[in-house]
Short mmCIF file of C-alpha atoms and ligand atoms in Angstrom, two decimals:
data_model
loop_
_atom_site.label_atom_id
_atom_site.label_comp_id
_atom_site.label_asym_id
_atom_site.label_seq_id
_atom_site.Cartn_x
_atom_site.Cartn_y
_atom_site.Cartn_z
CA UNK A 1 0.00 0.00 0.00
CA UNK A 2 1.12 2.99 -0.61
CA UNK A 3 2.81 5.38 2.16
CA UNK A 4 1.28 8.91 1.73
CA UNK A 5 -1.40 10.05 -0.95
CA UNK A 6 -1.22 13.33 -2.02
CA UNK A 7 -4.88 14.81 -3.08
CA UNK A 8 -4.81 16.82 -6.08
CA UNK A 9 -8.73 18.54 -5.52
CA UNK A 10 -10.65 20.14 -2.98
CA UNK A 11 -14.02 20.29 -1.51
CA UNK A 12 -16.40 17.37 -1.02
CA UNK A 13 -13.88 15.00 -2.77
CA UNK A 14 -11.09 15.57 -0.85
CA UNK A 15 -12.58 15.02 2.08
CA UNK A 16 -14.18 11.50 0.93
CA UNK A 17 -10.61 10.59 -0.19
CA UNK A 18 -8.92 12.10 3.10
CA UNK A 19 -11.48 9.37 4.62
CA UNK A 20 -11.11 6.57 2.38
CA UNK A 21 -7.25 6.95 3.17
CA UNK A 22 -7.56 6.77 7.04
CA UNK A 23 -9.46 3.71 6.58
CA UNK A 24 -6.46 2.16 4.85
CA UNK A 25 -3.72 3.90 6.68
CA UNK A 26 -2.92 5.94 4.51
CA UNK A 27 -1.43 9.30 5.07
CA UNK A 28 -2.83 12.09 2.99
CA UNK A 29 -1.27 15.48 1.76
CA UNK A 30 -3.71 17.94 1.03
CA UNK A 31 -3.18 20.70 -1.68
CA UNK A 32 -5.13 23.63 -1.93
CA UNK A 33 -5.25 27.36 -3.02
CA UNK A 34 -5.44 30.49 -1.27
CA UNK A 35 -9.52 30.70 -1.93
CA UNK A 36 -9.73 27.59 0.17
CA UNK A 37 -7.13 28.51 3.18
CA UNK A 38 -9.23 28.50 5.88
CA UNK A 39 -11.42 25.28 4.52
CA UNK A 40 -12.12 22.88 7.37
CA UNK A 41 -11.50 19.97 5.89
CA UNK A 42 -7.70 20.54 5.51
CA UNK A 43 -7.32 20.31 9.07
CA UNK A 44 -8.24 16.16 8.56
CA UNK A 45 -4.87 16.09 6.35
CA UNK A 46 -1.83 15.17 7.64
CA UNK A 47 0.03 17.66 5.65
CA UNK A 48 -0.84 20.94 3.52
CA UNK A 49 0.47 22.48 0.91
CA UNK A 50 -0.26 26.10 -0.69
CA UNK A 51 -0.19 25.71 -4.33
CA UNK A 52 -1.40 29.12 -5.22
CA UNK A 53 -3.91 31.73 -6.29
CA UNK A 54 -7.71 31.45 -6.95
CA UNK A 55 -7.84 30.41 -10.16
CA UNK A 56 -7.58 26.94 -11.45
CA UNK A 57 -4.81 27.63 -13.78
CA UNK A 58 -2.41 29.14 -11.15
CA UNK A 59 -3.18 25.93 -8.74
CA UNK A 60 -5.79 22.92 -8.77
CA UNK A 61 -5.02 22.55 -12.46
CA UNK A 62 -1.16 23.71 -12.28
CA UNK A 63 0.71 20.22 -12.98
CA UNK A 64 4.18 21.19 -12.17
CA UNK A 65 2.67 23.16 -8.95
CA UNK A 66 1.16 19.78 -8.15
CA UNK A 67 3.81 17.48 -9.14
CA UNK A 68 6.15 19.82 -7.33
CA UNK A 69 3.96 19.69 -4.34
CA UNK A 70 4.27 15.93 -4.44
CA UNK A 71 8.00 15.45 -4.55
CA UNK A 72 8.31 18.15 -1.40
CA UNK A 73 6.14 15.67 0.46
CA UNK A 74 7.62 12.84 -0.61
CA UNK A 75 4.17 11.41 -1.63
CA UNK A 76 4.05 8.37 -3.32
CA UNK A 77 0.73 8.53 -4.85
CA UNK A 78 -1.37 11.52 -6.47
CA UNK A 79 -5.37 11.23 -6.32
CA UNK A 80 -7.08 13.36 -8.70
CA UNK A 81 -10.99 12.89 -7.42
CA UNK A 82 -13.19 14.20 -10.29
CA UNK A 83 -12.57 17.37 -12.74
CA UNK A 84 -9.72 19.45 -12.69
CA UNK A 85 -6.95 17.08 -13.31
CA UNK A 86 -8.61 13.66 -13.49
CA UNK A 87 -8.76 13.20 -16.91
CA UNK A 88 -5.78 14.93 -18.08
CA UNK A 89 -3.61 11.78 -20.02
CA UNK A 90 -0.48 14.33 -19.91
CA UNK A 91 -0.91 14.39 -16.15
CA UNK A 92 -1.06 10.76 -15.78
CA UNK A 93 1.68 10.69 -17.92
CA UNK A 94 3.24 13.95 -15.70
CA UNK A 95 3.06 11.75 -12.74
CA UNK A 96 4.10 8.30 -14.21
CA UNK A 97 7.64 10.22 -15.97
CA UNK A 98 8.47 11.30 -12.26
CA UNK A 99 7.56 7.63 -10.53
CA UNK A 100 4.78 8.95 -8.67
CA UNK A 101 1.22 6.71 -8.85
CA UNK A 102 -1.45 8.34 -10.50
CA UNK A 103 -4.71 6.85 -9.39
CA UNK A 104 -6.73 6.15 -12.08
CA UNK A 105 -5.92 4.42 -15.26
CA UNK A 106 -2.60 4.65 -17.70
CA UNK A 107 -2.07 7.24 -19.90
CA UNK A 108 -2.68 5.04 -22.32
CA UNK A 109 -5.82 3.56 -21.39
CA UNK A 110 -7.23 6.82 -20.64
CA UNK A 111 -6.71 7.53 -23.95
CA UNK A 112 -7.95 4.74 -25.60
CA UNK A 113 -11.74 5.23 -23.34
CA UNK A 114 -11.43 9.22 -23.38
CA UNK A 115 -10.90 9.62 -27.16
CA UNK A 116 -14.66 8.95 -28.70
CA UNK A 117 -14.29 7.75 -31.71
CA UNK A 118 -11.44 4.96 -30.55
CA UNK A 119 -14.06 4.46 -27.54
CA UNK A 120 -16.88 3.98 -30.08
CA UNK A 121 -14.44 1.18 -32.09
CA UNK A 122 -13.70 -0.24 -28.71
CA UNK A 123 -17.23 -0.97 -27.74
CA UNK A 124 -18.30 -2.15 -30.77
CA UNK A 125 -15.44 -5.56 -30.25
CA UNK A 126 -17.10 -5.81 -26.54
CA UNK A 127 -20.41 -5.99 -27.80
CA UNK A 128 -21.43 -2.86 -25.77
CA UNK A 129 -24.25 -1.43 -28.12
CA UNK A 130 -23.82 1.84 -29.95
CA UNK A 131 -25.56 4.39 -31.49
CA UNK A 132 -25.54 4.21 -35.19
CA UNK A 133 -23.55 6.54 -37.52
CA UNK A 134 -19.83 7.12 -38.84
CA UNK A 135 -17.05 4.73 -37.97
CA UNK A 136 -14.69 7.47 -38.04
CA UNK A 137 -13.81 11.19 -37.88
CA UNK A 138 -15.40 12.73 -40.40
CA UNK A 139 -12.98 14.01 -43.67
CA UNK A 140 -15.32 16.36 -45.38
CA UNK A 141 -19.28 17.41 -45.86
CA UNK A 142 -20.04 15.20 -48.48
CA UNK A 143 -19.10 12.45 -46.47
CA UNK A 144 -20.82 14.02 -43.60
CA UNK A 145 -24.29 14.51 -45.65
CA UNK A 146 -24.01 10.51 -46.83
CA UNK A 147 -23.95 9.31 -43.45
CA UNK A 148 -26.68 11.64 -41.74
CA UNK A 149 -28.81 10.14 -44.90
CA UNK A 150 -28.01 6.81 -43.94
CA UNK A 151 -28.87 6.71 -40.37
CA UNK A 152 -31.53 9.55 -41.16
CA UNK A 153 -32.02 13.02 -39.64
CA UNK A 154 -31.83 14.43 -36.82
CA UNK A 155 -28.09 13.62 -35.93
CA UNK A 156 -25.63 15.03 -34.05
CA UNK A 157 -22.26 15.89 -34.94
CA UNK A 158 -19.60 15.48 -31.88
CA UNK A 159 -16.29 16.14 -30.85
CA UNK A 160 -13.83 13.19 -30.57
CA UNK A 161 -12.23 14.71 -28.05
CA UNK A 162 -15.48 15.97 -26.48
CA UNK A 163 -16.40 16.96 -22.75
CA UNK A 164 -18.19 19.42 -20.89
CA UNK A 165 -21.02 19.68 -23.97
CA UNK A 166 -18.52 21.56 -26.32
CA UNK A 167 -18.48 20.54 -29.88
CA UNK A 168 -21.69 19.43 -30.28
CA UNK A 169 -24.32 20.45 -32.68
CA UNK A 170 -27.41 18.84 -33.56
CA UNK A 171 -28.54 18.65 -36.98
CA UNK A 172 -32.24 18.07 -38.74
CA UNK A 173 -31.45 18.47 -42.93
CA UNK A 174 -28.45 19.03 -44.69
CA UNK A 175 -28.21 22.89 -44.26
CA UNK A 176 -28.10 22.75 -40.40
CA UNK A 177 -26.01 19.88 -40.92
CA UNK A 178 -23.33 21.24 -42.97
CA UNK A 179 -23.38 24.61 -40.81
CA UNK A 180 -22.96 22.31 -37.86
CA UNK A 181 -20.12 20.40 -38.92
CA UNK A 182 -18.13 23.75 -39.76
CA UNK A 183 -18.82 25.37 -36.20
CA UNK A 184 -18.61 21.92 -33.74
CA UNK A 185 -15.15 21.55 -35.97
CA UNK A 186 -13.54 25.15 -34.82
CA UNK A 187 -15.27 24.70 -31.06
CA UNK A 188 -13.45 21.47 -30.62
CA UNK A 189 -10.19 23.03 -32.30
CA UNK A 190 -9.81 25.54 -29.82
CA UNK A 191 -11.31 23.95 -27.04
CA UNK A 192 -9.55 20.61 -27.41
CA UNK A 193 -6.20 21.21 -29.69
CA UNK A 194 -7.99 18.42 -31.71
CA UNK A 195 -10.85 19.14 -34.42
CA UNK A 196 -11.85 15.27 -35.14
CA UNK A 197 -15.61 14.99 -35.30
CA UNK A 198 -17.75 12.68 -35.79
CA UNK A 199 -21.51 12.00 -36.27
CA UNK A 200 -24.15 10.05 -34.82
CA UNK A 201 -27.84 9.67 -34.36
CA UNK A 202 -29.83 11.94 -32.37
CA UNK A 203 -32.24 10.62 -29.99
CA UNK A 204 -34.81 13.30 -29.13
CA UNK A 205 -35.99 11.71 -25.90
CA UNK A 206 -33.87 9.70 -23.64
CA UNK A 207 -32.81 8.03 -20.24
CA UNK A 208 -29.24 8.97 -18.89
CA UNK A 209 -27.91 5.69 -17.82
CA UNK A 210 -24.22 4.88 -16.58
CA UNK A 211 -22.65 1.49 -15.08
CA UNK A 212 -20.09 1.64 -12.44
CA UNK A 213 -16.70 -0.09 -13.51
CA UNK A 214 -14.40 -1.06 -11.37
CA UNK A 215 -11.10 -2.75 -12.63
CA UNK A 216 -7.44 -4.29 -11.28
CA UNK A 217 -4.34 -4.76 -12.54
CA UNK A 218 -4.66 -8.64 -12.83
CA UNK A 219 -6.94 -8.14 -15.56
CA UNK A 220 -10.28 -8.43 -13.57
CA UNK A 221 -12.88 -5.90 -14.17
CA UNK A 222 -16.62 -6.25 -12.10
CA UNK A 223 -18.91 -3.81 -12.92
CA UNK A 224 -21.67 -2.38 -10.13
CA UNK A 225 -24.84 -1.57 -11.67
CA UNK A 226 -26.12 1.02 -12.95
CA UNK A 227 -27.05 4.53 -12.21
CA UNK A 228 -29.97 6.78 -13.36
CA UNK A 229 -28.95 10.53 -13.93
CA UNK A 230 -31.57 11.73 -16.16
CA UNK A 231 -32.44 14.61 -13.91
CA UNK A 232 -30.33 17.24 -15.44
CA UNK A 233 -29.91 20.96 -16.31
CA UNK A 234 -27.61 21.97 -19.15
CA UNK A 235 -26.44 18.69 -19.02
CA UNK A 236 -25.49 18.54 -14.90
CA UNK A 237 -27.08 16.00 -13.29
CA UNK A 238 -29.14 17.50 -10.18
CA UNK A 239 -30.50 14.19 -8.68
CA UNK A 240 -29.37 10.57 -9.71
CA UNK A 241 -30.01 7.11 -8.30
CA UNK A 242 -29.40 2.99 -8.61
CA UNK A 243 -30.78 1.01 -9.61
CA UNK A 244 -32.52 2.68 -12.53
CA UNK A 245 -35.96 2.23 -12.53
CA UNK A 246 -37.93 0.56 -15.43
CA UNK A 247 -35.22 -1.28 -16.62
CA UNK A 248 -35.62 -4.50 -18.29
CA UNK A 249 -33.73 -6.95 -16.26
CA UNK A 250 -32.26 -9.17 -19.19
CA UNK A 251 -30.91 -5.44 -20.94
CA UNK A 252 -29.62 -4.60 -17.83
CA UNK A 253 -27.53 -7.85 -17.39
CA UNK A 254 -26.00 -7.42 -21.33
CA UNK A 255 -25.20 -3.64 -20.75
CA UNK A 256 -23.63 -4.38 -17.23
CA UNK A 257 -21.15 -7.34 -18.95
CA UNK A 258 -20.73 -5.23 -21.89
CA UNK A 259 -19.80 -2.32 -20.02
CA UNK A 260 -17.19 -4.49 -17.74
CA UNK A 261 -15.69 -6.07 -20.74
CA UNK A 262 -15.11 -2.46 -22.41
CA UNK A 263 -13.31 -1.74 -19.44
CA UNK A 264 -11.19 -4.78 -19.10
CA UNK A 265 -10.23 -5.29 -23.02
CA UNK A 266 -8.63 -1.70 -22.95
CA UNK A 267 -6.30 -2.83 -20.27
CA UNK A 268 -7.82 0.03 -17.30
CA UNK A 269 -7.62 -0.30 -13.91
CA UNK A 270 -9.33 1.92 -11.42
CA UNK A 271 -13.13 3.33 -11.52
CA UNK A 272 -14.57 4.36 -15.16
CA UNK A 273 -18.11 4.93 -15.66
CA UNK A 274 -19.89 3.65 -19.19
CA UNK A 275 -22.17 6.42 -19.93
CA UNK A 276 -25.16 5.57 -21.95
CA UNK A 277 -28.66 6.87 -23.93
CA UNK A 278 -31.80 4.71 -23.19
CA UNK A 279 -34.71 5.32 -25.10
CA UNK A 280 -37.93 4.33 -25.27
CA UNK A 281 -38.05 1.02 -26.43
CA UNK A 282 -35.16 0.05 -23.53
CA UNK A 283 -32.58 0.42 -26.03
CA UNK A 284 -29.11 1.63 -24.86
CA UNK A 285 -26.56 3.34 -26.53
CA UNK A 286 -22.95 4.45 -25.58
CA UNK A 287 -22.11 7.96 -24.81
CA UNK A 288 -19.05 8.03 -23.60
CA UNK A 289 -16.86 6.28 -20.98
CA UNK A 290 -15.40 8.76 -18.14
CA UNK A 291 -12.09 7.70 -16.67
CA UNK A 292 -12.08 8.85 -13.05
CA UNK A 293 -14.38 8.71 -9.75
CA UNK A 294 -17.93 10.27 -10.43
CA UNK A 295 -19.78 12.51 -8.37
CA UNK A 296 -22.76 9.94 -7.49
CA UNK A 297 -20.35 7.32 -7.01
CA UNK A 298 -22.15 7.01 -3.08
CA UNK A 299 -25.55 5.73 -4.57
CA UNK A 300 -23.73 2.64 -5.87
CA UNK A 301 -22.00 2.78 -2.90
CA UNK A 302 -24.94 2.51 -0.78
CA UNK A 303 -26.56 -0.67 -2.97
CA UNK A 304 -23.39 -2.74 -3.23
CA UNK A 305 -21.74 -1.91 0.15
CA UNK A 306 -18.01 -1.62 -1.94
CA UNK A 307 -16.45 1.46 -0.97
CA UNK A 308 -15.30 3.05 -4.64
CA UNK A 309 -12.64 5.08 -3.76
CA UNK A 310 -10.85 2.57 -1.25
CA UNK A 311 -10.88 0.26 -3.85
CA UNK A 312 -9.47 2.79 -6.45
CA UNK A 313 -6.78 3.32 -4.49
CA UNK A 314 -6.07 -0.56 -3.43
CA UNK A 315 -6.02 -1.51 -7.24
CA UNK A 316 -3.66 1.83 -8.11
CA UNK A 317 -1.19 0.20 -5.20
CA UNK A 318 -1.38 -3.15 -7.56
CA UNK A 319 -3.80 -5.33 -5.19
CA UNK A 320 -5.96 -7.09 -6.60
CA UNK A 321 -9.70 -6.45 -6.51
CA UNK A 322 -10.96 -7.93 -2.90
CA UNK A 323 -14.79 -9.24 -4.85
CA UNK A 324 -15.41 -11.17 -7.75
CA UNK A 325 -18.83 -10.03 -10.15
CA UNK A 326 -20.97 -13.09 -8.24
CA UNK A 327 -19.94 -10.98 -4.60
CA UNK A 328 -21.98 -8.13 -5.66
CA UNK A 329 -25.78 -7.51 -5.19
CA UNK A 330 -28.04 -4.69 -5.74
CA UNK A 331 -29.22 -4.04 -2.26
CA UNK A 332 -32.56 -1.67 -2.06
CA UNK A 333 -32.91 1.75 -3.69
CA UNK A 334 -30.31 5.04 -2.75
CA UNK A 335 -31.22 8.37 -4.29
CA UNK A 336 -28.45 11.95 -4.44
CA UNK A 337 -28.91 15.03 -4.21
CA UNK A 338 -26.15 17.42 -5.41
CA UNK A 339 -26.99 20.47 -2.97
CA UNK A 340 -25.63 23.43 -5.04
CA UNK A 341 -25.04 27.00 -3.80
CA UNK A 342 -27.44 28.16 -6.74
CA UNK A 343 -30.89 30.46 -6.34
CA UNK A 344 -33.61 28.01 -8.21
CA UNK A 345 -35.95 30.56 -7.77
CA UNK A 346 -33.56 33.03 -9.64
CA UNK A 347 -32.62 31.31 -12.51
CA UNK A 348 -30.09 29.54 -10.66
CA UNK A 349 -27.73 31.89 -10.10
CA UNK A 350 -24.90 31.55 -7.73
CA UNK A 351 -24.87 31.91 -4.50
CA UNK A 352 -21.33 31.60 -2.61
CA UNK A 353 -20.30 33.55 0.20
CA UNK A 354 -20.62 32.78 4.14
CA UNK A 355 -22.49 29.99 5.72
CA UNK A 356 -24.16 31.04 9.22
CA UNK A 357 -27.01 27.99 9.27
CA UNK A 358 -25.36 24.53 8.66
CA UNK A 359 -28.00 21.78 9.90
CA UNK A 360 -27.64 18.82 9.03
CA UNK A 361 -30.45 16.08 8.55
CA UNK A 362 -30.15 12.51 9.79
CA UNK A 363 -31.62 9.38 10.31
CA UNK A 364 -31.14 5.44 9.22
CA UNK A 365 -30.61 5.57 5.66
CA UNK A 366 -29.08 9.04 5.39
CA UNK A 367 -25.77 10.19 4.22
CA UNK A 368 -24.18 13.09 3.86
CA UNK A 369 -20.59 14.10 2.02
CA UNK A 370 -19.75 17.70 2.32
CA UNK A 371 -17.00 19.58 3.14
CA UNK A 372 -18.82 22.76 4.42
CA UNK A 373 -20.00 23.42 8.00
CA UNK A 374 -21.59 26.55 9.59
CA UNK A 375 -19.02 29.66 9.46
CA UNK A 376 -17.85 28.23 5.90
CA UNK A 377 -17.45 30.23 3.48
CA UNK A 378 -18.58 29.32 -0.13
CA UNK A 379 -15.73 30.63 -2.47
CA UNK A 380 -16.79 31.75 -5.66
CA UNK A 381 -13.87 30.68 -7.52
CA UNK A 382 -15.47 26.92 -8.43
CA UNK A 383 -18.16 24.48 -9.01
CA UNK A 384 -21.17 25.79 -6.71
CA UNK A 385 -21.68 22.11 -5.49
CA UNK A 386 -21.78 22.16 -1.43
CA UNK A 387 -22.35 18.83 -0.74
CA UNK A 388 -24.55 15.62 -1.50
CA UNK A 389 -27.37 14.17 0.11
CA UNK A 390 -27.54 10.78 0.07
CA UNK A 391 -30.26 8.47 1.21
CA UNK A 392 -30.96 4.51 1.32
CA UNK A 393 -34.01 2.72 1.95
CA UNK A 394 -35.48 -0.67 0.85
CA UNK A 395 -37.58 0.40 -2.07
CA UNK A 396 -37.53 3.80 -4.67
CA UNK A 397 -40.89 4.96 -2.85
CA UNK A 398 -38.82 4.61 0.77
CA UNK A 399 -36.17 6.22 -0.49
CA UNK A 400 -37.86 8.74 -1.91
CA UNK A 401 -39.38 9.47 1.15
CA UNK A 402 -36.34 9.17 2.99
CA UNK A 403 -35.36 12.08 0.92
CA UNK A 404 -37.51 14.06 0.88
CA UNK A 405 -37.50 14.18 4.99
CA UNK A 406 -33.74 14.51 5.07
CA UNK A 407 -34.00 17.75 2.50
CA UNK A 408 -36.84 19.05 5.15
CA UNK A 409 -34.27 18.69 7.77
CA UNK A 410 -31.38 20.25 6.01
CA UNK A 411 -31.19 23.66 6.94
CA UNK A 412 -28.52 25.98 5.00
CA UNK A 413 -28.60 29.77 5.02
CA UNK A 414 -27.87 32.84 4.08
CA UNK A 415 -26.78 31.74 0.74
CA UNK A 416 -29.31 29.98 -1.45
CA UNK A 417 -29.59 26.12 -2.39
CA UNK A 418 -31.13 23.81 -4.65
CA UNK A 419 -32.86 22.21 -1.29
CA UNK A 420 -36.31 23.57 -1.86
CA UNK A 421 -36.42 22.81 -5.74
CA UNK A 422 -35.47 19.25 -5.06
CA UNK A 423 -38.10 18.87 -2.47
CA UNK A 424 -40.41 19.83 -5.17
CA UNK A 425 -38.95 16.79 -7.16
CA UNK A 426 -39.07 14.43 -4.48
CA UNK A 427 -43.02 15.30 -4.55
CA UNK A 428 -43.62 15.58 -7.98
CA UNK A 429 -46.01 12.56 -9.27
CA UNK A 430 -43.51 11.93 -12.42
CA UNK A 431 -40.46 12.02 -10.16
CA UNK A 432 -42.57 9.43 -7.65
CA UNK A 433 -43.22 6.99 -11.03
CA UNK A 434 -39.72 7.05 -12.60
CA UNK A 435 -41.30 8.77 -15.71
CA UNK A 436 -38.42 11.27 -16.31
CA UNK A 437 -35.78 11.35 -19.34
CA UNK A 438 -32.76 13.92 -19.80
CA UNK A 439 -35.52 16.80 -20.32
CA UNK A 440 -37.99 16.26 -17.57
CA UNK A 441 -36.00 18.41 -15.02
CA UNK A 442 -35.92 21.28 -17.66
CA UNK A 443 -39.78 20.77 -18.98
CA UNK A 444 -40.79 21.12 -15.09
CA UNK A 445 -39.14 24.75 -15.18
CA UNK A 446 -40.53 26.08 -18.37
CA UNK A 447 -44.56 24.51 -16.67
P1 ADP B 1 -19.78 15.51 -23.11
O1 ADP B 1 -18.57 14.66 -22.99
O2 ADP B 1 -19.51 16.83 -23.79
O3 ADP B 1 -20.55 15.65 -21.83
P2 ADP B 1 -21.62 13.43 -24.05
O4 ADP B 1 -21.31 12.51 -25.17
O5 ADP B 1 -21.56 12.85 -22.68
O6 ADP B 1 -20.72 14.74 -24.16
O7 ADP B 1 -23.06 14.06 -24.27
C1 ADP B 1 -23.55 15.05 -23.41
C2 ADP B 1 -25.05 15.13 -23.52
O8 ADP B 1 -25.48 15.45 -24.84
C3 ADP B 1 -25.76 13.82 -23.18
O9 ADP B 1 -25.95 13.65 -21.80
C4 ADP B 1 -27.07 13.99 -23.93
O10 ADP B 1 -27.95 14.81 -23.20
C5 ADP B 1 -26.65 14.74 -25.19
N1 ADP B 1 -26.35 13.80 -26.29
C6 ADP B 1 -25.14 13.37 -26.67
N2 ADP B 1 -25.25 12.49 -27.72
C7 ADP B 1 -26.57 12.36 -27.97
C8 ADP B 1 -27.34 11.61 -28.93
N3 ADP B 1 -26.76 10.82 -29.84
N4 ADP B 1 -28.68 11.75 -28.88
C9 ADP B 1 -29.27 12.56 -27.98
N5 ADP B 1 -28.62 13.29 -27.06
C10 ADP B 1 -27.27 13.21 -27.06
#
C-alpha cells in the first residue's frame, strides 16, 4: 500500500478521499489554493500544501505546482478525485515520468476510453451497443451529408475529443447539418487542440444511464450496476439514483457485462463509468466512458456496500480487486442530491459567500458528504456544489421518502440552495413513477 497520498482537488472530494485513506492507513497530503485557506476539511490532512492563487490555472489545475507539491512531500501517490486534473492523459503521464502513482488508469488507457471515436471502435469488439452513424472522424461534408442520410435526420455531430457539452451540434437536414459540422469543428479546435468529429444519431428523448466499472491490474474488471442521472440541467445531473428504474432486467444484465468487458479489453484499472442513452423502447446506446471517480459514485456505494474510492486506491497500489462479479448484489434503492449554492428561484444563479445555518439532517438511511459546516465560506472561484445528500431505503418509494424528509431537515442559510427545488422533485407525481428522461428536469421549469 502505498505510504502517503497526495490529493490533487478540494471540496467534497477531498474530504471522501482524506477518509477513504484513514481507513487504509494511509497518510494524505492535502493541496489547496489560497480561496480555500481556511477550509475545514484541511485540518483532517496530515500535511498541507499552498499551491497558489484562486484560479484553477495558477493551482488545482497547475501540474508542475502539483507534481512539485508531491516530490516536497515525498508522496508516493497523487489522487485526482473528479474534474480538474482527473482526466488529463499528460498528467497521468506527468506523474508516471516522475515515478509517482497516478490513481486512475494509464495514460494510455485513458486515452484509448477518453478519445470517442477509438471508444466507439472499442465498444463495438465488446459488444457494448452503440448508437448508429460514422465509424470514423469525419474528412469532409459530403461524407458528412451521406452518413446523416443513412442513419436519417436528426443527428448530431460530436467532438472526438469531447467533454463538458462543447463541440456538439445537432442537426435536422443538410443545411443545419453542414453549418454544424463547420462550427462543432472550430469549437473542438480551440477547445480541445484536436478538431476530429464525428456523427451520430440523435435521440430526441432519452434516459441517462451509466454502469459503475471497477477494474485491477490482474486483468479483472466487475462492474456495479447502474445509475440513473436523467435529472439534469444543461447537461449537470441535479438528482441521480441505482438502480434505474424501469429497466428491463435481461438489458440490464447485457449492458452491465458489456460495459465491464469495455473496461477490461482496454487494459484500465481503477473506476470508469460507461455512460449511456436509453430510449424508449429500452434500447441503450454508448455515450461516452469517463475515466475517473464520479460525483454519485455514493448511490452505488450505498446498494453494493463496496467502498469506490478505497478500492481505487487498493487496485492503483497493484492489489488485486478484494470481490469477484458473483460478490456483488443490488441491495434496495439510494437516491443523491447534489446540494448546489445556486438560487432556483432566480434562474439559478450563484450563490457563494458565508455559511451562518449549517443543519444537518439525519436518520437510518441518510448520508451526507460535504466539506462545508456553519461559518464556511462558499468561495466563488469553483463548481457551486456544497455537498450531497444521500439516502438509502429498501424500495424507490422509501427512499424517496427518505429524501424528501432529510431535504426538510437540512437547513442551510444565508446563501441559497437547490434544497427547496429538489423537495419539489421528491413530490412531484412523475419524479414518484420514474417517468423522467434527460428533459424532464428542464420541462418542469418552463410549466
Ligand atoms: P460531453 O462529454 O460533452 O458531456 P456526451 O457525449 O456525454 O458529451 O453528451 C452530453 C449530452 O449530450 C448527453 O448527456 C445527452 O444529453 C446529449 N447527447 C449526446 N449524444 C446524444 C445523442 N446521440 N442523442 C441525444 N442526445 C445526445
Amino acid at each position: 500500500m502505498f505510504k502517503r497520498i497526495l490529493i490533487a482537488n478540494r471540496g467534497e472530494i477531498a474530504l471522501r478521499i482524506i477518509r477513504a485513506c484513514k481507513e487504509l492507513g494511509v497518510e494524505t497530503v492535502c493541496v489547496y489554493s489560497t480561496a480555500d485557506r481556511d477550509a475545514p476539511y484541511l485540518r483532517l490532512a496530515d500535511h498541507t500544501v499552498c499551491i497558489g492563487a484562486p484560479p484553477a490555472s495558477e493551482s488545482y489545475i497547475n501540474m508542475s505546482r502539483i507534481i512539485s507539491a508531491a516530490e516536497v512531500t515525498d508522496s508516493d501517490a497523487i489522487h485526482p478525485g473528479y474534474g480538474f486534473l482527473a482526466e488529463n492523459s499528460e498528467f497521468a503521464a506527468m506523474c508516471r515520468d516522475c515515478q509517482i502513482a497516478f490513481v486512475g488508469p494509464s495514460p494510455e488507457a485513458m486515452g484509448k476510453l477518453g478519445d470517442k471515436i477509438s471508444c466507439k471502435k472499442l465498444a463495438r469488439a465488446a459488444k457494448m451497443p452503440t448508437f448508429p452513424g460514422s465509424e470514423d472522424a469525419i474528412e469532409d461534408e459530403e461524407e458528412a451529408v451521406q452518413v446523416a442520410q443513412k442513419i436519417g435526420f436528426p443527428v448530431i455531430v460530436k467532438a472526438a475529443a469531447g467533454g463538458g457539452g462543447r463541440g456538439m451540434r445537432i442537426a435536422h437536414n443538410i443545411a443545419t447539418l453542414r453549418t454544424g459540422l463547420k462550427s462543432a469543428r472550430q469549437e473542438a479546435e480551440s477547445a480541445f487542440g484536436n478538431g476530429a468529429v464525428y456523427i451520430e444519431k440523435f435521440l430526441e428523448s432519452a434516459r441517462h444511464i451509466e454502469v459503475q466499472v471497477l477494474a485491477d491490474s490482474h486483468g479483472n474488471a466487475v462492474h456495479l450496476y447502474e445509475r440513473d442521472c436523467s435529472t439534469q440541467r444543461r447537461h449537470q445531473k441535479l438528482i441521480e439514483e441505482a438502480p434505474a428504474p424501469h429497466v428491463d432486467p435481461k438489458k440490464r444484465d447485457e449492458v452491465c457485462k458489456a460495459a465491464a468487458r469495455l473496461v477490461r479489453n482496454a487494459e484500465y484499472v481503477g473506476a470508469a463509468t460507461v455512460e449511456m442513452l436509453l430510449d424508449d423502447k429500452q434500447n441503450f446506446y454508448l455515450l461516452e466512458v469517463n475515466t475517473r471517480v464520479q460525483v454519485e459514485h455514493p448511490v452505488t456505494e450505498m446498494i453494493t456496500g463496496v467502498d469506490i474510492v478505497k478500492t481505487q486506491i487498493m487496485v492503483a497500489a497493484g492489489e488485486p480487486l478484494p470481490f469477484k462479479q458473483r460478490n456483488i448484489a443490488v441491495n434496495g434503492h439510494a437516491i443523491e442530491c447534489r446540494i448546489n449554492a445556486e438560487d432556483p428561484a432566480n434562474n439559478f444563479a450563484p450563490s457563494p459567500g458565508p455559511i451562518d445555518r449549517f443543519d444537518l439532517p439525519g436518520g437510518p438511511g441518510v448520508r451526507v458528504d460535504t466539506h462545508a459546516v456553519a461559518g464556511y465560506r462558499v468561495p466563488p472561484n469553483y463548481d457551486s456544489m456544497i455537498g450531497k445528500l444521500i439516502v438509502h431505503g429498501d424500495t424507490r418509494r422509501i427512499a424517496i421518502r427518505r429524501m424528501e424528509q432529510a431535504l426538510r431537515e437540512f437547513h442551510v442559510g444565508p446563501i441559497r440552495t437547490t434544497i427547496p427545488l429538489q423537495i419539489e422533485l421528491m413530490r412531484d407525481g412523475s419524479f414518484q413513477h420514474g417517468g423522467i428522461d434527460i428533459h424532464y428536469l428542464e420541462r418542469l421549469l418552463k410549466g
